[in-house]
Short mmCIF file of C-alpha atoms in Angstrom, two decimals:
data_model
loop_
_atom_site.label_atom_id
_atom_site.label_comp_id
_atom_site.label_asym_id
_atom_site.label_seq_id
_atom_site.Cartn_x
_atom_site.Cartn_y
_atom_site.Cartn_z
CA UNK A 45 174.22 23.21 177.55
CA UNK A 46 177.20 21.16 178.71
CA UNK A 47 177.41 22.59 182.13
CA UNK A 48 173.90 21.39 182.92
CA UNK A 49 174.36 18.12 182.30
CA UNK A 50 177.23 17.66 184.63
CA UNK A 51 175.63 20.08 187.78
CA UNK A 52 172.95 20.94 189.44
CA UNK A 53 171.42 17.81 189.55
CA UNK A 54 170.98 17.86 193.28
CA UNK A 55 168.59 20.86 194.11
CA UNK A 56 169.45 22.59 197.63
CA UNK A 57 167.63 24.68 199.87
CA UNK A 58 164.56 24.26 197.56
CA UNK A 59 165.95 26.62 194.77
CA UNK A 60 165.30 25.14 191.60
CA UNK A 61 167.41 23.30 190.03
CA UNK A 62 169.05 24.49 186.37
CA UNK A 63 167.82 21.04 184.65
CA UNK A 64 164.20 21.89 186.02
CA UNK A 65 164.80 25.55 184.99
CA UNK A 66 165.55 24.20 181.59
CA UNK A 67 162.64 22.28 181.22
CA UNK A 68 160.31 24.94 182.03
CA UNK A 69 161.78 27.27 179.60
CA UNK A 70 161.96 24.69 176.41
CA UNK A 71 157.95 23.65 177.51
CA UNK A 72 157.21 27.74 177.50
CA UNK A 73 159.15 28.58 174.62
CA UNK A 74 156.95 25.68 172.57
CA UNK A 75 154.18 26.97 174.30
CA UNK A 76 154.88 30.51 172.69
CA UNK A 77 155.30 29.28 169.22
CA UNK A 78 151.66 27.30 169.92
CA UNK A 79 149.78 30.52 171.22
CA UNK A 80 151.92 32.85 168.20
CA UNK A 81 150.63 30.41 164.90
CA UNK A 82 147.11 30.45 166.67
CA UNK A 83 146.78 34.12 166.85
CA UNK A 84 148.06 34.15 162.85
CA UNK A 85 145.45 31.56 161.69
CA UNK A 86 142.60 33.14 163.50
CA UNK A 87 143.78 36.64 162.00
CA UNK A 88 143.22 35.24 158.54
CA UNK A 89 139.86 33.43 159.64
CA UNK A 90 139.10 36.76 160.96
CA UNK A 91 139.55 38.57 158.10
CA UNK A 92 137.97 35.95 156.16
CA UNK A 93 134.63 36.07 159.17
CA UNK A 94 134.45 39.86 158.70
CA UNK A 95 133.94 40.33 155.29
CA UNK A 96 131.75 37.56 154.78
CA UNK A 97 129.66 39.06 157.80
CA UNK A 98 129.53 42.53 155.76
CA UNK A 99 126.37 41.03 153.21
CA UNK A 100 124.81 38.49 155.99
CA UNK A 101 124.11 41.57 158.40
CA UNK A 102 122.54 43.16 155.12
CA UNK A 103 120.85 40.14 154.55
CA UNK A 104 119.91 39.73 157.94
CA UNK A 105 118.87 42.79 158.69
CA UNK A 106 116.60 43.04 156.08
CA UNK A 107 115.36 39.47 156.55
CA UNK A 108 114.34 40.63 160.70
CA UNK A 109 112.63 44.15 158.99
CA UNK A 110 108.96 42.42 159.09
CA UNK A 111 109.88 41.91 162.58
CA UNK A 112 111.23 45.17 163.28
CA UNK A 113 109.07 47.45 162.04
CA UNK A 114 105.99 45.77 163.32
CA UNK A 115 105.45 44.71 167.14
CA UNK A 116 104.80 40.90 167.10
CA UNK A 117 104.06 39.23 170.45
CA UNK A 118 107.51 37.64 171.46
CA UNK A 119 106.66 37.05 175.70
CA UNK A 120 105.39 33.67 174.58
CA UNK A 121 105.83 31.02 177.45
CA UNK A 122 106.02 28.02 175.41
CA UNK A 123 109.63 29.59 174.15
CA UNK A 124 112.22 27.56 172.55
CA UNK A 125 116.20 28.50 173.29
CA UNK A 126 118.80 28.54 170.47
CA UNK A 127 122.34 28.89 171.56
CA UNK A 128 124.91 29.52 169.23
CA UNK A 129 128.46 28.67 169.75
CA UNK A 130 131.11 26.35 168.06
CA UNK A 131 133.44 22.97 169.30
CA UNK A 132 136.32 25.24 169.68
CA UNK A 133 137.77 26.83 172.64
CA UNK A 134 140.91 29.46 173.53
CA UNK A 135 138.11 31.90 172.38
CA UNK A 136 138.40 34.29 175.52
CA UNK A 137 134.46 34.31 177.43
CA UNK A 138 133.09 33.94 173.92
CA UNK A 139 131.50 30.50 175.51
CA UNK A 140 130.88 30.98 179.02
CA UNK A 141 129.44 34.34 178.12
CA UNK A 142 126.41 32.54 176.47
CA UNK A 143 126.67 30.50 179.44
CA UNK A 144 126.45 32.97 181.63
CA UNK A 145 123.56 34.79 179.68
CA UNK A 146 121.80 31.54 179.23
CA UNK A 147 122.13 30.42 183.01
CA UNK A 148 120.84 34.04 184.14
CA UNK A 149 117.70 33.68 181.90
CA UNK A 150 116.74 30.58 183.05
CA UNK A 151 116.89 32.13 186.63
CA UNK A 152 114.22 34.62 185.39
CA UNK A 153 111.99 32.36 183.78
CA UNK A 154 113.12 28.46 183.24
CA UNK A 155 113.70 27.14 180.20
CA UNK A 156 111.91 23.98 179.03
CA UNK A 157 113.16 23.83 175.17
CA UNK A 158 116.71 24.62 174.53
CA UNK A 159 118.81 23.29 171.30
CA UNK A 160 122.41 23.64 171.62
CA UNK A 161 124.78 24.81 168.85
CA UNK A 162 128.28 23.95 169.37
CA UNK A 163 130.33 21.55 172.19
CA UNK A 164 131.38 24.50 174.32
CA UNK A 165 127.82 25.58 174.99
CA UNK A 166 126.35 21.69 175.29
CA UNK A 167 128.86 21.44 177.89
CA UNK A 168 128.36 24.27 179.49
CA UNK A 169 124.69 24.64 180.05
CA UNK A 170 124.15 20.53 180.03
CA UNK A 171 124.80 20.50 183.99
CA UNK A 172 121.75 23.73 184.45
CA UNK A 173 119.40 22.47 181.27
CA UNK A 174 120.44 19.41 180.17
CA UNK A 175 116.75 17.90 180.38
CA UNK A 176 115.78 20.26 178.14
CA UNK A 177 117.73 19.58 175.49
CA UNK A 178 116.02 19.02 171.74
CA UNK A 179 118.84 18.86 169.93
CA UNK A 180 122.54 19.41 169.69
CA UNK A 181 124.46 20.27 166.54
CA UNK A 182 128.31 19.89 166.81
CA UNK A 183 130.76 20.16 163.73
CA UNK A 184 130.87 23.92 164.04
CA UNK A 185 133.34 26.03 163.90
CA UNK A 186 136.01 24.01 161.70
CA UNK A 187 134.68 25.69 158.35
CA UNK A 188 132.87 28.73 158.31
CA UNK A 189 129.06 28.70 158.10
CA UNK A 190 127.42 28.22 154.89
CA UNK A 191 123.93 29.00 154.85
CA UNK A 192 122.84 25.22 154.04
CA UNK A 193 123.95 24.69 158.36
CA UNK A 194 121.70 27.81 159.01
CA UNK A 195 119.18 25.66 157.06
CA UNK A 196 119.46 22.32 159.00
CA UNK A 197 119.45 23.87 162.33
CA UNK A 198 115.71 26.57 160.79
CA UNK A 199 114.82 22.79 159.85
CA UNK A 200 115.22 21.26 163.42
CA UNK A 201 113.58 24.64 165.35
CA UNK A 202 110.67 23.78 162.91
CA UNK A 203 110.03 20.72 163.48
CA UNK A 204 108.74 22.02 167.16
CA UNK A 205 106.31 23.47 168.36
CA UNK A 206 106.81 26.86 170.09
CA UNK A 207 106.08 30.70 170.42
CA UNK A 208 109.08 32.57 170.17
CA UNK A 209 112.82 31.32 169.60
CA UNK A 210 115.10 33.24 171.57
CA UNK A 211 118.64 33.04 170.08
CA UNK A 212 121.36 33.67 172.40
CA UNK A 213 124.73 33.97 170.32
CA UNK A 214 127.67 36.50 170.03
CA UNK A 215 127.17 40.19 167.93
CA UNK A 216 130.24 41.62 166.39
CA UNK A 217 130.80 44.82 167.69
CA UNK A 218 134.77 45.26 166.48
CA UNK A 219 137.78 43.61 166.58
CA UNK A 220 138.52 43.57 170.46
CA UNK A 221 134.53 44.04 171.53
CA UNK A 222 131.53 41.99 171.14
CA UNK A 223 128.35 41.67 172.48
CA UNK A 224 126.51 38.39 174.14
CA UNK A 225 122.99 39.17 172.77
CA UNK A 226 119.13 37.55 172.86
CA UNK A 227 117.42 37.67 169.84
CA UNK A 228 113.76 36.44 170.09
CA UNK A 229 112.19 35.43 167.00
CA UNK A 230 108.05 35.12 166.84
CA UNK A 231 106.60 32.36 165.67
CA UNK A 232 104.10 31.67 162.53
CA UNK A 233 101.36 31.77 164.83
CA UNK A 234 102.59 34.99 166.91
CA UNK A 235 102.69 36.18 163.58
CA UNK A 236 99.50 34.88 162.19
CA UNK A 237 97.34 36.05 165.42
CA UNK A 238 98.32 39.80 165.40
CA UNK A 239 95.98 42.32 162.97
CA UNK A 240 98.89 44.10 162.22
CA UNK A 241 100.42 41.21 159.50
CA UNK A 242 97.49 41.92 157.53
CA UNK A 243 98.89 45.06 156.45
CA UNK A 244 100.71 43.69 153.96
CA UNK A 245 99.22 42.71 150.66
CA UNK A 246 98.61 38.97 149.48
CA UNK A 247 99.03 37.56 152.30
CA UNK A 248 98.22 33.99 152.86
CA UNK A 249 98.50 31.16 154.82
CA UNK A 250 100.94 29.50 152.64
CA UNK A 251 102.79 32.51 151.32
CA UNK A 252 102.98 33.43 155.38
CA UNK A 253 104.67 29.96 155.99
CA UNK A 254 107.30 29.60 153.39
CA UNK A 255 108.09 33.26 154.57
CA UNK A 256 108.55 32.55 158.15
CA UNK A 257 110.67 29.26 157.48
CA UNK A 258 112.69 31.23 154.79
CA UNK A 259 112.75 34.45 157.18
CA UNK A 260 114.48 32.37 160.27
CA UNK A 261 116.77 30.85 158.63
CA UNK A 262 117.68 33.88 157.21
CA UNK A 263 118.29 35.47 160.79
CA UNK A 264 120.15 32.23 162.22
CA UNK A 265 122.01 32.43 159.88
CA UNK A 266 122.65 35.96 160.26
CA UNK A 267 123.55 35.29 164.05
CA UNK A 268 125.95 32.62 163.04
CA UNK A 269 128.04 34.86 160.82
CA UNK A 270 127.82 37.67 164.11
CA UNK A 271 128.96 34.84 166.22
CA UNK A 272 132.06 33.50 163.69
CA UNK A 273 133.56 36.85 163.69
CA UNK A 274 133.18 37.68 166.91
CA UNK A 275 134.58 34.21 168.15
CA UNK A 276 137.86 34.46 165.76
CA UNK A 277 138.62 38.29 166.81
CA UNK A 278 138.41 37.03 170.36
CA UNK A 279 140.59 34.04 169.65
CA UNK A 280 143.24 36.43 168.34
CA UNK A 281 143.48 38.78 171.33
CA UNK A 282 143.67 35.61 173.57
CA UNK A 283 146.54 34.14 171.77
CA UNK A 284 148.12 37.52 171.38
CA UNK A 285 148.27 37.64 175.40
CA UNK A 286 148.68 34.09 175.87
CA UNK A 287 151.93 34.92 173.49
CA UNK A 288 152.77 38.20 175.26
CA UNK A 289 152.84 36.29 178.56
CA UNK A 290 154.63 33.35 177.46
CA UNK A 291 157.14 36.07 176.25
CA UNK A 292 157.44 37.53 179.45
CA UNK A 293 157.39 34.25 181.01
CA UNK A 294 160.42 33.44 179.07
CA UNK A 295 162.25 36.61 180.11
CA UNK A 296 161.83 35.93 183.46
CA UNK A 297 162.54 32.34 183.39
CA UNK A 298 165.93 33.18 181.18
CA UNK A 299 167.16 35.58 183.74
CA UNK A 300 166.37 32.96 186.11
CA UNK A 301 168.32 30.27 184.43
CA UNK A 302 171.67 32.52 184.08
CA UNK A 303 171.37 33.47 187.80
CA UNK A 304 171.21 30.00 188.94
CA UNK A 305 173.86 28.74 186.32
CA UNK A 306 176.21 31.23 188.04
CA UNK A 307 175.09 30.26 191.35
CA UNK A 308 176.03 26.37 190.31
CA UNK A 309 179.86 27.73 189.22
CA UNK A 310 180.53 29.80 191.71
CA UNK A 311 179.48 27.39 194.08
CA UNK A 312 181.85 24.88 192.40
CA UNK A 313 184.62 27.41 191.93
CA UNK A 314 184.43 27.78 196.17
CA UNK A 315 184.62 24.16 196.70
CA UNK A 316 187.68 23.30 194.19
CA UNK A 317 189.15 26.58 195.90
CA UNK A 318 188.80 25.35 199.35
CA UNK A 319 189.38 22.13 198.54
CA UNK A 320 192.59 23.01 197.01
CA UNK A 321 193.82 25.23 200.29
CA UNK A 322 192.88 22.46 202.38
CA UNK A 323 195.46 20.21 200.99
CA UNK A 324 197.80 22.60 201.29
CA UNK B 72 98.83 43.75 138.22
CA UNK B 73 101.57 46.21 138.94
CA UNK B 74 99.71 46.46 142.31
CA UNK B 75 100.65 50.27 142.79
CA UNK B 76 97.77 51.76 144.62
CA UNK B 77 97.89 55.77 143.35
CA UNK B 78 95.27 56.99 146.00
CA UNK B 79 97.33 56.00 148.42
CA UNK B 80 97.95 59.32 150.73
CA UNK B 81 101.65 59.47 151.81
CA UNK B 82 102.04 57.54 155.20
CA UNK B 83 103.90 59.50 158.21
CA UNK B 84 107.15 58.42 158.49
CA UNK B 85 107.92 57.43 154.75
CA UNK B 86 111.07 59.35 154.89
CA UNK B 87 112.70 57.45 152.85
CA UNK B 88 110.90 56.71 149.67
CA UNK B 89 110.97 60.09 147.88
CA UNK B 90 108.03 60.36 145.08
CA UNK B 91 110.39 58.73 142.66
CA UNK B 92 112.82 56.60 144.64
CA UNK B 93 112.86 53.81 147.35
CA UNK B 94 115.52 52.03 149.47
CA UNK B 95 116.12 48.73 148.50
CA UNK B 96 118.02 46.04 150.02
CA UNK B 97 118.38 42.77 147.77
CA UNK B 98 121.14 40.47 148.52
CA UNK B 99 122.19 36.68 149.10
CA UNK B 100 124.08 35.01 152.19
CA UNK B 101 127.12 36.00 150.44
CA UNK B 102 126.50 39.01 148.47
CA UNK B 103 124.32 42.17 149.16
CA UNK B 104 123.97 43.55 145.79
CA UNK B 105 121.69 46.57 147.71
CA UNK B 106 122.15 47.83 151.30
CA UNK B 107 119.42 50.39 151.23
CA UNK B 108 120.05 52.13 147.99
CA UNK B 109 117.57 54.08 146.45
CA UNK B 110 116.45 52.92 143.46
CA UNK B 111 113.22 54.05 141.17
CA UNK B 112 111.51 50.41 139.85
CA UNK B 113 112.12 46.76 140.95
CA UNK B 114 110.76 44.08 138.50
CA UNK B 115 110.47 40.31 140.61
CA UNK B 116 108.91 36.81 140.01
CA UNK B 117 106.94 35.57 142.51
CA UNK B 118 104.26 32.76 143.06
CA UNK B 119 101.39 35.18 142.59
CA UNK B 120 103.55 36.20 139.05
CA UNK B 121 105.62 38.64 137.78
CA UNK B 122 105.09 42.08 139.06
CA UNK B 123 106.79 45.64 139.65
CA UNK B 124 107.32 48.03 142.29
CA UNK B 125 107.20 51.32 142.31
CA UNK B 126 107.39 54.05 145.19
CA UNK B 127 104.71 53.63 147.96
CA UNK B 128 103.60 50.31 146.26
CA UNK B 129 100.96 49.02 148.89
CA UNK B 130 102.82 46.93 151.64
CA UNK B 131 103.40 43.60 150.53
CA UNK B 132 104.83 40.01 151.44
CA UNK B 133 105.68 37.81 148.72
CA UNK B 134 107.72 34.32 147.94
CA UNK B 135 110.04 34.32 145.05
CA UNK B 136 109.99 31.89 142.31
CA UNK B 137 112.90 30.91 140.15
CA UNK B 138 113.53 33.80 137.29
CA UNK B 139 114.81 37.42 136.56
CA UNK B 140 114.52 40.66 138.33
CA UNK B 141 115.41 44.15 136.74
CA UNK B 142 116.64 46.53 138.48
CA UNK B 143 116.47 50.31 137.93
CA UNK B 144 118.67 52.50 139.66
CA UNK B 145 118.45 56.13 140.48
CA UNK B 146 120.28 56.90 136.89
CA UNK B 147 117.58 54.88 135.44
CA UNK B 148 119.94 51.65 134.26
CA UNK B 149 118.70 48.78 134.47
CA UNK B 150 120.38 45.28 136.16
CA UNK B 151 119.28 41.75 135.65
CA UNK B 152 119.71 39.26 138.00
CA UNK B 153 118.47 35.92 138.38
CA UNK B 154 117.43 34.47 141.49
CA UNK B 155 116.81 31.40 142.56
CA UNK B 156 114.37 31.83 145.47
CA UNK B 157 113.63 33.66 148.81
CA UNK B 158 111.53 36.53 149.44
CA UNK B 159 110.01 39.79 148.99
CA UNK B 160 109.01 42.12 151.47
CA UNK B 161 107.38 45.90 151.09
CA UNK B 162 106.79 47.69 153.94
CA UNK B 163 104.62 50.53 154.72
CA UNK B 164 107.22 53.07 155.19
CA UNK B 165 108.00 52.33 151.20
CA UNK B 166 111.33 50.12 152.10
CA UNK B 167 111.74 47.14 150.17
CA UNK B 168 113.77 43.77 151.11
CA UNK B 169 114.33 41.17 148.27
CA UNK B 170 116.03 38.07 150.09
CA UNK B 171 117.18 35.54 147.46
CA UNK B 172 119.36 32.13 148.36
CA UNK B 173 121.00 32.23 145.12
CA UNK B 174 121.70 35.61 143.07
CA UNK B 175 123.68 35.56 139.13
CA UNK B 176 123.91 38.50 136.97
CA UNK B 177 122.32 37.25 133.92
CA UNK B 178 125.24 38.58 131.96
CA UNK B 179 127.33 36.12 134.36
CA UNK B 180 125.34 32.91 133.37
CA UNK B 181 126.82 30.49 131.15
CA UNK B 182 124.92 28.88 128.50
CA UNK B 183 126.58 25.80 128.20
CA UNK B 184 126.57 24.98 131.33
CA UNK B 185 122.92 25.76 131.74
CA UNK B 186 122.31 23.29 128.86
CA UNK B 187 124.05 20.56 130.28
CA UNK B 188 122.66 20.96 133.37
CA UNK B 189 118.95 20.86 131.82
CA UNK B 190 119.76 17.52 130.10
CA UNK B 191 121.20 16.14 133.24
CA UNK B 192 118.06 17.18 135.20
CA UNK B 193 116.11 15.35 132.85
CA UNK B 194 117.48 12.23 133.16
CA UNK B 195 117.04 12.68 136.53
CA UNK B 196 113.43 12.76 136.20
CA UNK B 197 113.43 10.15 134.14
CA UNK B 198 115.42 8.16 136.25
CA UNK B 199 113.46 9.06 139.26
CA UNK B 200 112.23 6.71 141.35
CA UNK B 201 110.62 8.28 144.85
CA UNK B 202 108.01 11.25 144.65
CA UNK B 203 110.71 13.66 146.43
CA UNK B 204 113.07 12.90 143.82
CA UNK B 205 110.51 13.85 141.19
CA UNK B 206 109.91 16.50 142.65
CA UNK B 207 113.52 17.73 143.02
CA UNK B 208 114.26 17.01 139.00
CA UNK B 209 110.95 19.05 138.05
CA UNK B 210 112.00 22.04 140.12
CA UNK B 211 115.98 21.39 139.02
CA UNK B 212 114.27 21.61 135.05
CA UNK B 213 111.91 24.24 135.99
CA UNK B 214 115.42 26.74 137.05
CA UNK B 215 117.46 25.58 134.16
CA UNK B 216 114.33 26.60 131.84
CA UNK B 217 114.28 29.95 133.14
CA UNK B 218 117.70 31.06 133.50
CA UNK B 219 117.83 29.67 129.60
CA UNK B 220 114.56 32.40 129.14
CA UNK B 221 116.20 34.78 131.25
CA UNK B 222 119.79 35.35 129.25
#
């Protein structure tokens, strides 16, 4: 520390000099310690995401069994887009991956009704769909979803009118893989319309409404808990390389700093040296 | 009505349900009590009343109301459970799905604080000025009522 105070102040030759060595290792090193208690906290959200996401996929997946096991028109064209992501970034593609998925369905066919979970997505697909927008819910991601958010977002997609829903959102696959899925969701009249509802016993008008409203909020819900653990697993293999490079980073940028420290005394050695057998 | 059609001939497919045993999957947001476990007899309120389900009960979609389901597992004991609301759903193939927002083991509900809460409610209805908030209190006595009937 005391010999960089006193030289290389004056870089030559463009090598870098040891105080702007110095400065590059103290902002890495901070940046390490950053990227290292990010990868811990989303390791306990993760474990936290993934066991609460063990009874919503039972829940969901019985909730989408009406829809499942019978074949319920869901090519509607008056289709409204749910995308499901959070504020948060340093997620890996977690975000641009609905992006992208978003982006190459409204290639296919465009979308004219789109509400936006999360900042990341809003500001992603605002540029492509922004006119479309119904709604945008932010405050995700902070705390983990309860169902009552599932419930005000079911509330919102209700209070349009529409065919199908087509949820776009993150599936779980494991702790280093996930999936960037569409889910469409039929309607109550997609429901309603097709002979094969009337299977089921008691079924009326009413009974069929407070099941559909109860039934997609079930399955956003569902998607929300997918997307949660599949946002913090990604969030900890990002900071684990963003840490592993800042590591390496530091190794390289340590080695660096010695080799030019040297440099500086030896070059200061020559000159007292040859100063010294000058006078003589 | 039990609503258990006997006539009805076994439909292809039903590989689950065996003659005395169907998967069932009842659970909350935060708790799946069933994944698919066979079980022999589900007992459930709904808004069309109280009725049971046995294997290859005739397909069926129903809204829960506040109250107590039983339960009975392949061993033949029986579980109580109260739930607060959600859904039933029996499917062709035999499978049943009993979606609930709220599930408590009756054994798990605590008296006094069902009590209180009752009173409370009720002054809330009392107190109750807009028809929403009426409405709320009645439905907030109605629960308390039943989970009091129900332990």
């Amino acid at each position: 520390a005391v010999v960089s105070t006193q030289s290389g102040h004056y870089g030559r030759g463009g090598m870098a000099t040891l105080k702007d060595i110095e400065m590059r290792l103290k902002s890495v090193k901070n940046m390490k310690k950053i990227t290292s208690s990010m990868k811990m906290v989303s390791a306990a959200k993760f474990a936290r995401a993934e066991r609460a996401l063990k009874p919503a996929r039972a829940y969901g997946t019985g909730a989408a069994s009406l829809y499942e096991k019978n074949d319920f028109d869901t090519s509607g064209k008056d289709s409204v887009l749910l995308a499901l992501s959070s504020d948060r970034g340093l997620c890996g593609g977690i975000h641009s991956n609905v992006g992208k998925m978003v982006k190459a369905a409204h290639a296919e066919t465009p979308i004219t009704k789109a509400i936006i979970v999360g900042d990341k997505a809003k500001a992603i697909l605002v540029k492509v769909i922004g006119d479309t927008f119904l709604s945008c819910f932010n405050n995700v991601g902070k705390k983990p979803t309860s169902f009552t958010d599932a419930l005000d977002i079911a509330e919102e997609v209700l209070s349009h009118d529409y065919d199908t829903i087509n949820i776009v959102y993150s599936k779980f696959k494991n702790i280093v893989s996930y999936n960037t899925e569409e889910k469409p969701v039929p309607s109550l009249e997609s429901v309603e319309s097709n002979a094969a509802i009337y299977v089921y016993d008691e079924v009326d008008s009413e009974v069929l409404r407070c099941y559909q409203e109860f039934t997609l909020a079930n399955i956003i819900y569902h998607s929300m808990k997918e997307c949660e653990a599949s946002e913090q697993s990604s969030r900890m293999s990002a900071m684990e390389n963003a840490t592993k490079n800042a590591g390496e980073k530091i190794d390289a940028l340590t080695l660096q700093y010695n080799r030019t420290r040297q440099a500086v005394i030896t070059r200061e050695l020559i000159e007292i040296i040859s100063g010294a057998s000058a006078l003589e | 009505s039990s609503g258990i059609n006997a006539e009805w001939p076994l439909r292809p497919g039903a590989t689950e349900a065996s003659s005395t045993t169907f998967p069932l999957t009842f659970g909350s947001p935060y708790n799946a009590v069933h994944d698919n476990a066979l079980v022999k007899q589900v007992d459930l309120p709904s808004t069309t009343g109280h009725f049971g389900i046995l294997p290859h009960h005739v397909p069926t979609i129903a809204i829960l109301v506040p109250g107590t389901i039983s339960i009975t597992n392949e061993a033949g004991d029986v579980a109580k459970y109260f739930v607060s609301s959600g859904t039933a759903t029996i499917h062709p193939d035999s499978s049943v799905q009993i979606l609930a927002e709220e599930i408590c083991a009756v054994a798990d509900i605590d008296d006094g604080a069902v009590r209180a809460g009752l009173e409370a409610a009720q002054g809330k209805l009392s107190s109750a000025s807009s028809e929403a908030d009426k409405a709320a209190a009645q439905i907030e006595i109605e629960v308390y009522q039943s989970m009091i009937s129900a332990a």
